[in-house]
Amino acid sequence: MSTIYEVLRRPIVTEKTNDLLRKNQYAFEVEKSASRTLVKDAVEKLFNVSVVAVNIIVTPGKTKRNMKSRRTTIKKPVMKKAIVTLAEGDSIKFFEGVE
Amino acid sequence: MKIETQKTENHEVTFEVTVTAEEFQPYKQQAARKMAAQAKIPGFRPGKAPYQVIERMYGNDAIAQEALDLYLEKEYGKMIDEAGIEPGGMGNLNKVDAFDPPAFTVTIPLAPTVDLGDYREIRETYEEPVVSDEDFEKTIEDIRASYATAEPSEDPVADGDQVNALFEIKRKDIDPETGTDVLLKEMPYDFRVGSDDNDRGWPVRNYTKNLLGAKAGDVVKTEHTYGDDAPVDNLKDAEVTFITTVQSVKKMVKPEVDEEFVKNFGEFESVEAFNEDVRKRLKTAKENEYLNGYVEKLTDALVKGATITYAPAALESEVQEMYNNFKQRLQQQGVDLEMYYKVQKTDAEKFLNENIRPDAENQLKRRLAIQEFARLEKIRLDFEKFKGILEDMRNAAGYEYAKAKTKRAKDAILNNVTDRAMNQAFSDSIFDRLIAIGKGENPEIEPVKADPADGEVKDVAVDSNEVLDAKE
């Protein structure tokens, strides 16, 4: 069982998550065993905001061919993503620029 | 944007520019977009990363610097227009007090100004060059000498003879470096007696006079102490002996100028016709030589009477151009620049300041004075003269043109020939006017035609093409 300090692994900053900011949604990679409740608690506590919703997606570990090494296929690890919707007026500064 | 303009004594203008943050913000956005296009940021396609991400990645300073470049690119022209100045070159961003919002100083060199003063009053005495009988005789003698044949002789060496000899040079003392007294090993050498009465005379000036009266088999030893004429430094004050073993003597027999001989130079029917042609050529050569000197004097007088002001940047670019040309010439001759400095006992900086800079300054002043002269005199390209010069250039270029394989190479030759002909025709027109003024002929300034006659230019270009194609 993870604590809230181990739940959030890293923020996901890509073109797609950048678009989500308009809807006040933020994306994180989270611990594989983390539940919606844990993610909600973690975000609320660490960033001092109120969370309206948490959507969880488990992206499968994809395999990739690599002919350069003897291991011809590389398996990328499974990743659990959480898209957190914040209450209106709240924001996480980290995503907006340099703090 | 706040601009404080200040004119410096160096014929430059300094702009002290302060930009507000609001004015600068759009340039920062543009700079971030430009940076995003080149950046590789994980999670973003090139050019798609937002401002904040770029700022986090590169920092505000980098964006501000890039934005300043963009700002200058766009606003530089406006600044110049607003100040109402005529720039003579690229401005120099010499001081940046702040980047965001920017405050900086730009120094812009002003276009050179030339006041030729009373240039129409310039006078130089013009003396028609005359071909004297002595000149004519000397030329004929030179022609005969160049066709002279060497015939073996038993007589002692006389002036003008060719001497086949073995030649060597020995030092009086032993050279500590080489451990021997031989400076030059014995080697065969042909001397032409009397031809070394100049600085290029070898081994020393007028050495061949020592051979006068010698016969085949004689050994002529001449002692010499090198002074300032030493070919290398360590030979200065060295005492040497030149040893010449005469092997054979040949008299140079000059041909007689008769009807047979003159046929070597063209289809001359008689010796008189040949002499007439030589006199004519001699006169043209003398005239050209005199005119060159005359134009030189007039140009000097033009520059002397002119007030020319230019920014240091103009001189610097002239120096740089001259230096590059010089380097290119050396390279073509296969001489290494460092080696050249060593031989001339100088270094790059000294050479630039002492040799190139004065020449560049002189050249810049002359060019500016002549440009202003052409402008004031409303000198235009004389198309008839241009066609004539193009016709003259066609032989040499025609061969090159026929040899060129690609269309691109042919076009390059064509452009080169046309350019050269045009330049020559234009400078001829300028110098003709200058000569007329110098002689006191007071030529009239022709009014400029309203129509620049584009059609005529095209006709000429087609002509040059046809000329070269015909040669192919």
PDB file of C-alpha atoms in Angstrom, chain B residues 253-457:
ATOM      1  CA  VAL B 253      74.311  37.933 -84.632  1.00  0.00           C
ATOM      2  CA  LYS B 254      71.386  40.268 -85.164  1.00  0.00           C
ATOM      3  CA  PRO B 255      69.413  39.884 -88.395  1.00  0.00           C
ATOM      4  CA  GLU B 256      69.278  42.761 -90.902  1.00  0.00           C
ATOM      5  CA  VAL B 257      65.943  44.514 -91.244  1.00  0.00           C
ATOM      6  CA  ASP B 258      65.098  43.627 -94.839  1.00  0.00           C
ATOM      7  CA  GLU B 259      61.986  42.536 -96.717  1.00  0.00           C
ATOM      8  CA  GLU B 260      62.486  38.909 -95.676  1.00  0.00           C
ATOM      9  CA  PHE B 261      62.806  39.801 -91.974  1.00  0.00           C
ATOM     10  CA  VAL B 262      59.735  42.070 -91.813  1.00  0.00           C
ATOM     11  CA  LYS B 263      57.558  39.217 -93.071  1.00  0.00           C
ATOM     12  CA  ASN B 264      57.968  37.628 -89.577  1.00  0.00           C
ATOM     13  CA  PHE B 265      55.718  40.350 -88.217  1.00  0.00           C
ATOM     14  CA  GLY B 266      52.871  40.317 -90.717  1.00  0.00           C
ATOM     15  CA  GLU B 267      52.145  40.967 -94.341  1.00  0.00           C
ATOM     16  CA  PHE B 268      54.382  43.979 -94.856  1.00  0.00           C
ATOM     17  CA  GLU B 269      55.209  44.768 -98.456  1.00  0.00           C
ATOM     18  CA  SER B 270      58.296  46.835 -97.706  1.00  0.00           C
ATOM     19  CA  VAL B 271      60.662  47.777 -94.904  1.00  0.00           C
ATOM     20  CA  GLU B 272      59.167  51.301 -94.979  1.00  0.00           C
ATOM     21  CA  ALA B 273      55.685  49.921 -94.253  1.00  0.00           C
ATOM     22  CA  PHE B 274      57.111  47.929 -91.328  1.00  0.00           C
ATOM     23  CA  ASN B 275      58.943  50.990 -89.977  1.00  0.00           C
ATOM     24  CA  GLU B 276      55.770  53.001 -90.304  1.00  0.00           C
ATOM     25  CA  ASP B 277      53.858  50.343 -88.337  1.00  0.00           C
ATOM     26  CA  VAL B 278      56.533  50.255 -85.610  1.00  0.00           C
ATOM     27  CA  ARG B 279      56.402  54.057 -85.307  1.00  0.00           C
ATOM     28  CA  LYS B 280      52.609  53.925 -85.092  1.00  0.00           C
ATOM     29  CA  ARG B 281      52.637  51.243 -82.381  1.00  0.00           C
ATOM     30  CA  LEU B 282      55.362  53.072 -80.512  1.00  0.00           C
ATOM     31  CA  LYS B 283      53.298  56.255 -80.613  1.00  0.00           C
ATOM     32  CA  THR B 284      50.172  54.458 -79.324  1.00  0.00           C
ATOM     33  CA  ALA B 285      52.172  52.824 -76.530  1.00  0.00           C
ATOM     34  CA  LYS B 286      53.744  56.152 -75.566  1.00  0.00           C
ATOM     35  CA  GLU B 287      50.381  57.890 -75.698  1.00  0.00           C
ATOM     36  CA  ASN B 288      48.784  55.253 -73.496  1.00  0.00           C
ATOM     37  CA  GLU B 289      51.637  55.429 -71.029  1.00  0.00           C
ATOM     38  CA  TYR B 290      51.493  59.225 -70.963  1.00  0.00           C
ATOM     39  CA  LEU B 291      47.698  59.222 -70.613  1.00  0.00           C
ATOM     40  CA  ASN B 292      47.875  56.801 -67.684  1.00  0.00           C
ATOM     41  CA  GLY B 293      50.269  59.131 -65.902  1.00  0.00           C
ATOM     42  CA  TYR B 294      48.159  62.139 -66.891  1.00  0.00           C
ATOM     43  CA  VAL B 295      44.958  60.590 -65.510  1.00  0.00           C
ATOM     44  CA  GLU B 296      46.862  59.645 -62.370  1.00  0.00           C
ATOM     45  CA  LYS B 297      47.933  63.280 -61.874  1.00  0.00           C
ATOM     46  CA  LEU B 298      44.392  64.542 -62.498  1.00  0.00           C
ATOM     47  CA  THR B 299      42.896  62.025 -60.062  1.00  0.00           C
ATOM     48  CA  ASP B 300      45.447  63.040 -57.437  1.00  0.00           C
ATOM     49  CA  ALA B 301      44.492  66.679 -57.984  1.00  0.00           C
ATOM     50  CA  LEU B 302      40.792  65.732 -57.743  1.00  0.00           C
ATOM     51  CA  VAL B 303      41.361  63.968 -54.411  1.00  0.00           C
ATOM     52  CA  LYS B 304      43.591  66.790 -53.134  1.00  0.00           C
ATOM     53  CA  GLY B 305      40.947  69.422 -53.808  1.00  0.00           C
ATOM     54  CA  ALA B 306      38.125  67.331 -52.362  1.00  0.00           C
ATOM     55  CA  THR B 307      36.761  67.188 -48.829  1.00  0.00           C
ATOM     56  CA  ILE B 308      35.989  63.544 -48.165  1.00  0.00           C
ATOM     57  CA  THR B 309      34.469  62.297 -44.942  1.00  0.00           C
ATOM     58  CA  TYR B 310      33.757  58.656 -44.215  1.00  0.00           C
ATOM     59  CA  ALA B 311      33.185  56.434 -41.200  1.00  0.00           C
ATOM     60  CA  PRO B 312      36.026  54.185 -39.936  1.00  0.00           C
ATOM     61  CA  ALA B 313      33.907  51.166 -40.948  1.00  0.00           C
ATOM     62  CA  ALA B 314      34.199  52.177 -44.627  1.00  0.00           C
ATOM     63  CA  LEU B 315      37.982  52.161 -44.393  1.00  0.00           C
ATOM     64  CA  GLU B 316      37.956  48.889 -42.471  1.00  0.00           C
ATOM     65  CA  SER B 317      35.928  47.137 -45.164  1.00  0.00           C
ATOM     66  CA  GLU B 318      38.267  48.538 -47.853  1.00  0.00           C
ATOM     67  CA  VAL B 319      41.283  47.278 -45.868  1.00  0.00           C
ATOM     68  CA  GLN B 320      39.679  43.877 -45.488  1.00  0.00           C
ATOM     69  CA  GLU B 321      38.864  43.635 -49.186  1.00  0.00           C
ATOM     70  CA  MET B 322      42.370  44.651 -50.185  1.00  0.00           C
ATOM     71  CA  TYR B 323      43.877  42.198 -47.708  1.00  0.00           C
ATOM     72  CA  ASN B 324      41.688  39.360 -49.028  1.00  0.00           C
ATOM     73  CA  ASN B 325      42.667  40.183 -52.609  1.00  0.00           C
ATOM     74  CA  PHE B 326      46.301  40.182 -51.596  1.00  0.00           C
ATOM     75  CA  LYS B 327      45.931  36.810 -49.848  1.00  0.00           C
ATOM     76  CA  GLN B 328      44.206  35.373 -52.917  1.00  0.00           C
ATOM     77  CA  ARG B 329      46.992  36.619 -55.205  1.00  0.00           C
ATOM     78  CA  LEU B 330      49.633  35.066 -52.939  1.00  0.00           C
ATOM     79  CA  GLN B 331      47.692  31.807 -52.899  1.00  0.00           C
ATOM     80  CA  GLN B 332      47.530  31.781 -56.702  1.00  0.00           C
ATOM     81  CA  GLN B 333      51.300  32.203 -56.782  1.00  0.00           C
ATOM     82  CA  GLY B 334      51.591  29.325 -54.303  1.00  0.00           C
ATOM     83  CA  VAL B 335      53.136  31.469 -51.551  1.00  0.00           C
ATOM     84  CA  ASP B 336      52.267  30.829 -47.936  1.00  0.00           C
ATOM     85  CA  LEU B 337      51.198  33.983 -46.069  1.00  0.00           C
ATOM     86  CA  GLU B 338      53.231  33.158 -42.943  1.00  0.00           C
ATOM     87  CA  MET B 339      56.292  32.567 -45.098  1.00  0.00           C
ATOM     88  CA  TYR B 340      55.720  35.909 -46.825  1.00  0.00           C
ATOM     89  CA  TYR B 341      55.613  37.685 -43.456  1.00  0.00           C
ATOM     90  CA  LYS B 342      58.843  35.968 -42.466  1.00  0.00           C
ATOM     91  CA  VAL B 343      60.634  37.029 -45.662  1.00  0.00           C
ATOM     92  CA  GLN B 344      59.341  40.598 -45.336  1.00  0.00           C
ATOM     93  CA  LYS B 345      60.314  40.601 -41.644  1.00  0.00           C
ATOM     94  CA  THR B 346      56.834  41.648 -40.550  1.00  0.00           C
ATOM     95  CA  ASP B 347      53.708  40.201 -38.950  1.00  0.00           C
ATOM     96  CA  ALA B 348      50.009  40.283 -39.834  1.00  0.00           C
ATOM     97  CA  GLU B 349      49.142  43.357 -37.776  1.00  0.00           C
ATOM     98  CA  LYS B 350      52.194  45.385 -38.811  1.00  0.00           C
ATOM     99  CA  PHE B 351      51.649  44.445 -42.445  1.00  0.00           C
ATOM    100  CA  LEU B 352      47.980  45.468 -42.313  1.00  0.00           C
ATOM    101  CA  ASN B 353      48.742  48.802 -40.663  1.00  0.00           C
ATOM    102  CA  GLU B 354      51.883  49.775 -42.540  1.00  0.00           C
ATOM    103  CA  ASN B 355      51.319  48.336 -46.008  1.00  0.00           C
ATOM    104  CA  ILE B 356      47.640  47.712 -46.627  1.00  0.00           C
ATOM    105  CA  ARG B 357      45.986  50.523 -44.642  1.00  0.00           C
ATOM    106  CA  PRO B 358      47.655  53.536 -46.360  1.00  0.00           C
ATOM    107  CA  ASP B 359      46.968  52.024 -49.805  1.00  0.00           C
ATOM    108  CA  ALA B 360      43.374  51.211 -48.858  1.00  0.00           C
ATOM    109  CA  GLU B 361      42.827  54.757 -47.583  1.00  0.00           C
ATOM    110  CA  ASN B 362      44.221  56.186 -50.802  1.00  0.00           C
ATOM    111  CA  GLN B 363      42.139  53.821 -52.922  1.00  0.00           C
ATOM    112  CA  LEU B 364      38.952  54.576 -50.957  1.00  0.00           C
ATOM    113  CA  LYS B 365      39.440  58.339 -51.355  1.00  0.00           C
ATOM    114  CA  ARG B 366      40.103  58.011 -55.078  1.00  0.00           C
ATOM    115  CA  ARG B 367      37.099  55.769 -55.594  1.00  0.00           C
ATOM    116  CA  LEU B 368      34.788  58.103 -53.690  1.00  0.00           C
ATOM    117  CA  ALA B 369      36.122  61.173 -55.517  1.00  0.00           C
ATOM    118  CA  ILE B 370      35.703  59.491 -58.932  1.00  0.00           C
ATOM    119  CA  GLN B 371      32.192  58.277 -58.070  1.00  0.00           C
ATOM    120  CA  GLU B 372      31.194  61.797 -57.075  1.00  0.00           C
ATOM    121  CA  PHE B 373      32.824  63.172 -60.219  1.00  0.00           C
ATOM    122  CA  ALA B 374      30.809  60.736 -62.382  1.00  0.00           C
ATOM    123  CA  ARG B 375      27.643  61.756 -60.561  1.00  0.00           C
ATOM    124  CA  LEU B 376      28.221  65.487 -60.916  1.00  0.00           C
ATOM    125  CA  GLU B 377      29.195  65.167 -64.566  1.00  0.00           C
ATOM    126  CA  LYS B 378      26.146  62.944 -65.219  1.00  0.00           C
ATOM    127  CA  ILE B 379      28.298  60.387 -66.966  1.00  0.00           C
ATOM    128  CA  ARG B 380      26.345  57.516 -68.506  1.00  0.00           C
ATOM    129  CA  LEU B 381      27.460  54.362 -70.249  1.00  0.00           C
ATOM    130  CA  ASP B 382      28.302  55.052 -73.874  1.00  0.00           C
ATOM    131  CA  PHE B 383      26.685  52.113 -75.699  1.00  0.00           C
ATOM    132  CA  GLU B 384      28.666  52.585 -78.893  1.00  0.00           C
ATOM    133  CA  LYS B 385      31.917  52.476 -76.942  1.00  0.00           C
ATOM    134  CA  PHE B 386      30.632  49.494 -74.973  1.00  0.00           C
ATOM    135  CA  LYS B 387      29.853  47.582 -78.162  1.00  0.00           C
ATOM    136  CA  GLY B 388      33.315  48.427 -79.478  1.00  0.00           C
ATOM    137  CA  ILE B 389      35.042  47.139 -76.331  1.00  0.00           C
ATOM    138  CA  LEU B 390      32.885  44.024 -76.333  1.00  0.00           C
ATOM    139  CA  GLU B 391      33.953  43.388 -79.909  1.00  0.00           C
ATOM    140  CA  ASP B 392      37.611  43.745 -78.852  1.00  0.00           C
ATOM    141  CA  MET B 393      37.150  41.276 -75.999  1.00  0.00           C
ATOM    142  CA  ARG B 394      35.462  38.664 -78.126  1.00  0.00           C
ATOM    143  CA  ASN B 395      38.551  36.863 -79.385  1.00  0.00           C
ATOM    144  CA  ALA B 396      39.957  35.844 -76.024  1.00  0.00           C
ATOM    145  CA  ALA B 397      36.552  35.102 -74.541  1.00  0.00           C
ATOM    146  CA  GLY B 398      35.349  33.309 -77.661  1.00  0.00           C
ATOM    147  CA  TYR B 399      37.931  30.567 -77.253  1.00  0.00           C
ATOM    148  CA  GLU B 400      37.137  30.162 -73.560  1.00  0.00           C
ATOM    149  CA  TYR B 401      33.409  30.178 -74.387  1.00  0.00           C
ATOM    150  CA  ALA B 402      33.788  27.443 -76.980  1.00  0.00           C
ATOM    151  CA  LYS B 403      35.727  25.339 -74.448  1.00  0.00           C
ATOM    152  CA  ALA B 404      33.081  25.699 -71.703  1.00  0.00           C
ATOM    153  CA  LYS B 405      30.894  22.594 -71.564  1.00  0.00           C
ATOM    154  CA  THR B 406      27.849  23.527 -69.501  1.00  0.00           C
ATOM    155  CA  LYS B 407      25.347  26.270 -70.114  1.00  0.00           C
ATOM    156  CA  ARG B 408      26.109  27.606 -66.652  1.00  0.00           C
ATOM    157  CA  ALA B 409      29.808  27.972 -67.442  1.00  0.00           C
ATOM    158  CA  LYS B 410      28.982  29.643 -70.768  1.00  0.00           C
ATOM    159  CA  ASP B 411      26.636  32.069 -69.020  1.00  0.00           C
ATOM    160  CA  ALA B 412      29.296  32.867 -66.437  1.00  0.00           C
ATOM    161  CA  ILE B 413      31.793  33.751 -69.189  1.00  0.00           C
ATOM    162  CA  LEU B 414      29.183  35.804 -70.974  1.00  0.00           C
ATOM    163  CA  ASN B 415      28.340  37.749 -67.829  1.00  0.00           C
ATOM    164  CA  ASN B 416      31.992  38.258 -67.024  1.00  0.00           C
ATOM    165  CA  VAL B 417      32.788  39.620 -70.499  1.00  0.00           C
ATOM    166  CA  THR B 418      29.747  41.891 -70.509  1.00  0.00           C
ATOM    167  CA  ASP B 419      30.564  43.153 -67.010  1.00  0.00           C
ATOM    168  CA  ARG B 420      34.167  43.851 -67.859  1.00  0.00           C
ATOM    169  CA  ALA B 421      33.263  45.591 -71.096  1.00  0.00           C
ATOM    170  CA  MET B 422      30.664  47.672 -69.304  1.00  0.00           C
ATOM    171  CA  ASN B 423      33.068  48.657 -66.516  1.00  0.00           C
ATOM    172  CA  GLN B 424      35.775  49.548 -68.974  1.00  0.00           C
ATOM    173  CA  ALA B 425      33.422  51.577 -71.156  1.00  0.00           C
ATOM    174  CA  PHE B 426      32.146  53.439 -68.109  1.00  0.00           C
ATOM    175  CA  SER B 427      35.559  54.188 -66.625  1.00  0.00           C
ATOM    176  CA  ASP B 428      36.814  55.222 -70.092  1.00  0.00           C
ATOM    177  CA  SER B 429      33.968  57.743 -70.283  1.00  0.00           C
ATOM    178  CA  ILE B 430      34.844  59.097 -66.818  1.00  0.00           C
ATOM    179  CA  PHE B 431      38.534  59.447 -67.602  1.00  0.00           C
ATOM    180  CA  ASP B 432      37.850  60.986 -71.035  1.00  0.00           C
ATOM    181  CA  ARG B 433      35.822  63.689 -69.297  1.00  0.00           C
ATOM    182  CA  LEU B 434      38.534  64.168 -66.660  1.00  0.00           C
ATOM    183  CA  ILE B 435      41.178  64.516 -69.384  1.00  0.00           C
ATOM    184  CA  ALA B 436      39.024  67.040 -71.252  1.00  0.00           C
ATOM    185  CA  ILE B 437      38.697  69.088 -68.052  1.00  0.00           C
ATOM    186  CA  GLY B 438      42.416  68.792 -67.326  1.00  0.00           C
ATOM    187  CA  LYS B 439      43.244  70.057 -70.827  1.00  0.00           C
ATOM    188  CA  GLY B 440      40.938  73.038 -70.275  1.00  0.00           C
ATOM    189  CA  GLU B 441      38.421  72.040 -72.957  1.00  0.00           C
ATOM    190  CA  ASN B 442      35.534  72.765 -70.561  1.00  0.00           C
ATOM    191  CA  PRO B 443      33.183  70.009 -71.833  1.00  0.00           C
ATOM    192  CA  GLU B 444      29.448  70.451 -71.436  1.00  0.00           C
ATOM    193  CA  ILE B 445      27.430  68.264 -69.060  1.00  0.00           C
ATOM    194  CA  GLU B 446      24.853  66.376 -71.113  1.00  0.00           C
ATOM    195  CA  PRO B 447      21.362  66.297 -69.615  1.00  0.00           C
ATOM    196  CA  VAL B 448      20.202  62.820 -68.524  1.00  0.00           C
ATOM    197  CA  LYS B 449      17.698  61.227 -70.921  1.00  0.00           C
ATOM    198  CA  ALA B 450      14.339  60.452 -69.370  1.00  0.00           C
ATOM    199  CA  ASP B 451      14.298  56.942 -70.810  1.00  0.00           C
ATOM    200  CA  PRO B 452      17.199  54.771 -69.602  1.00  0.00           C
ATOM    201  CA  ALA B 453      16.944  52.818 -72.887  1.00  0.00           C
ATOM    202  CA  ASP B 454      16.363  49.325 -71.516  1.00  0.00           C
ATOM    203  CA  GLY B 455      15.865  48.040 -75.014  1.00  0.00           C
ATOM    204  CA  GLU B 456      19.353  49.048 -76.009  1.00  0.00           C
ATOM    205  CA  VAL B 457      20.871  47.126 -73.122  1.00  0.00           C
TER     206      VAL B 457
END
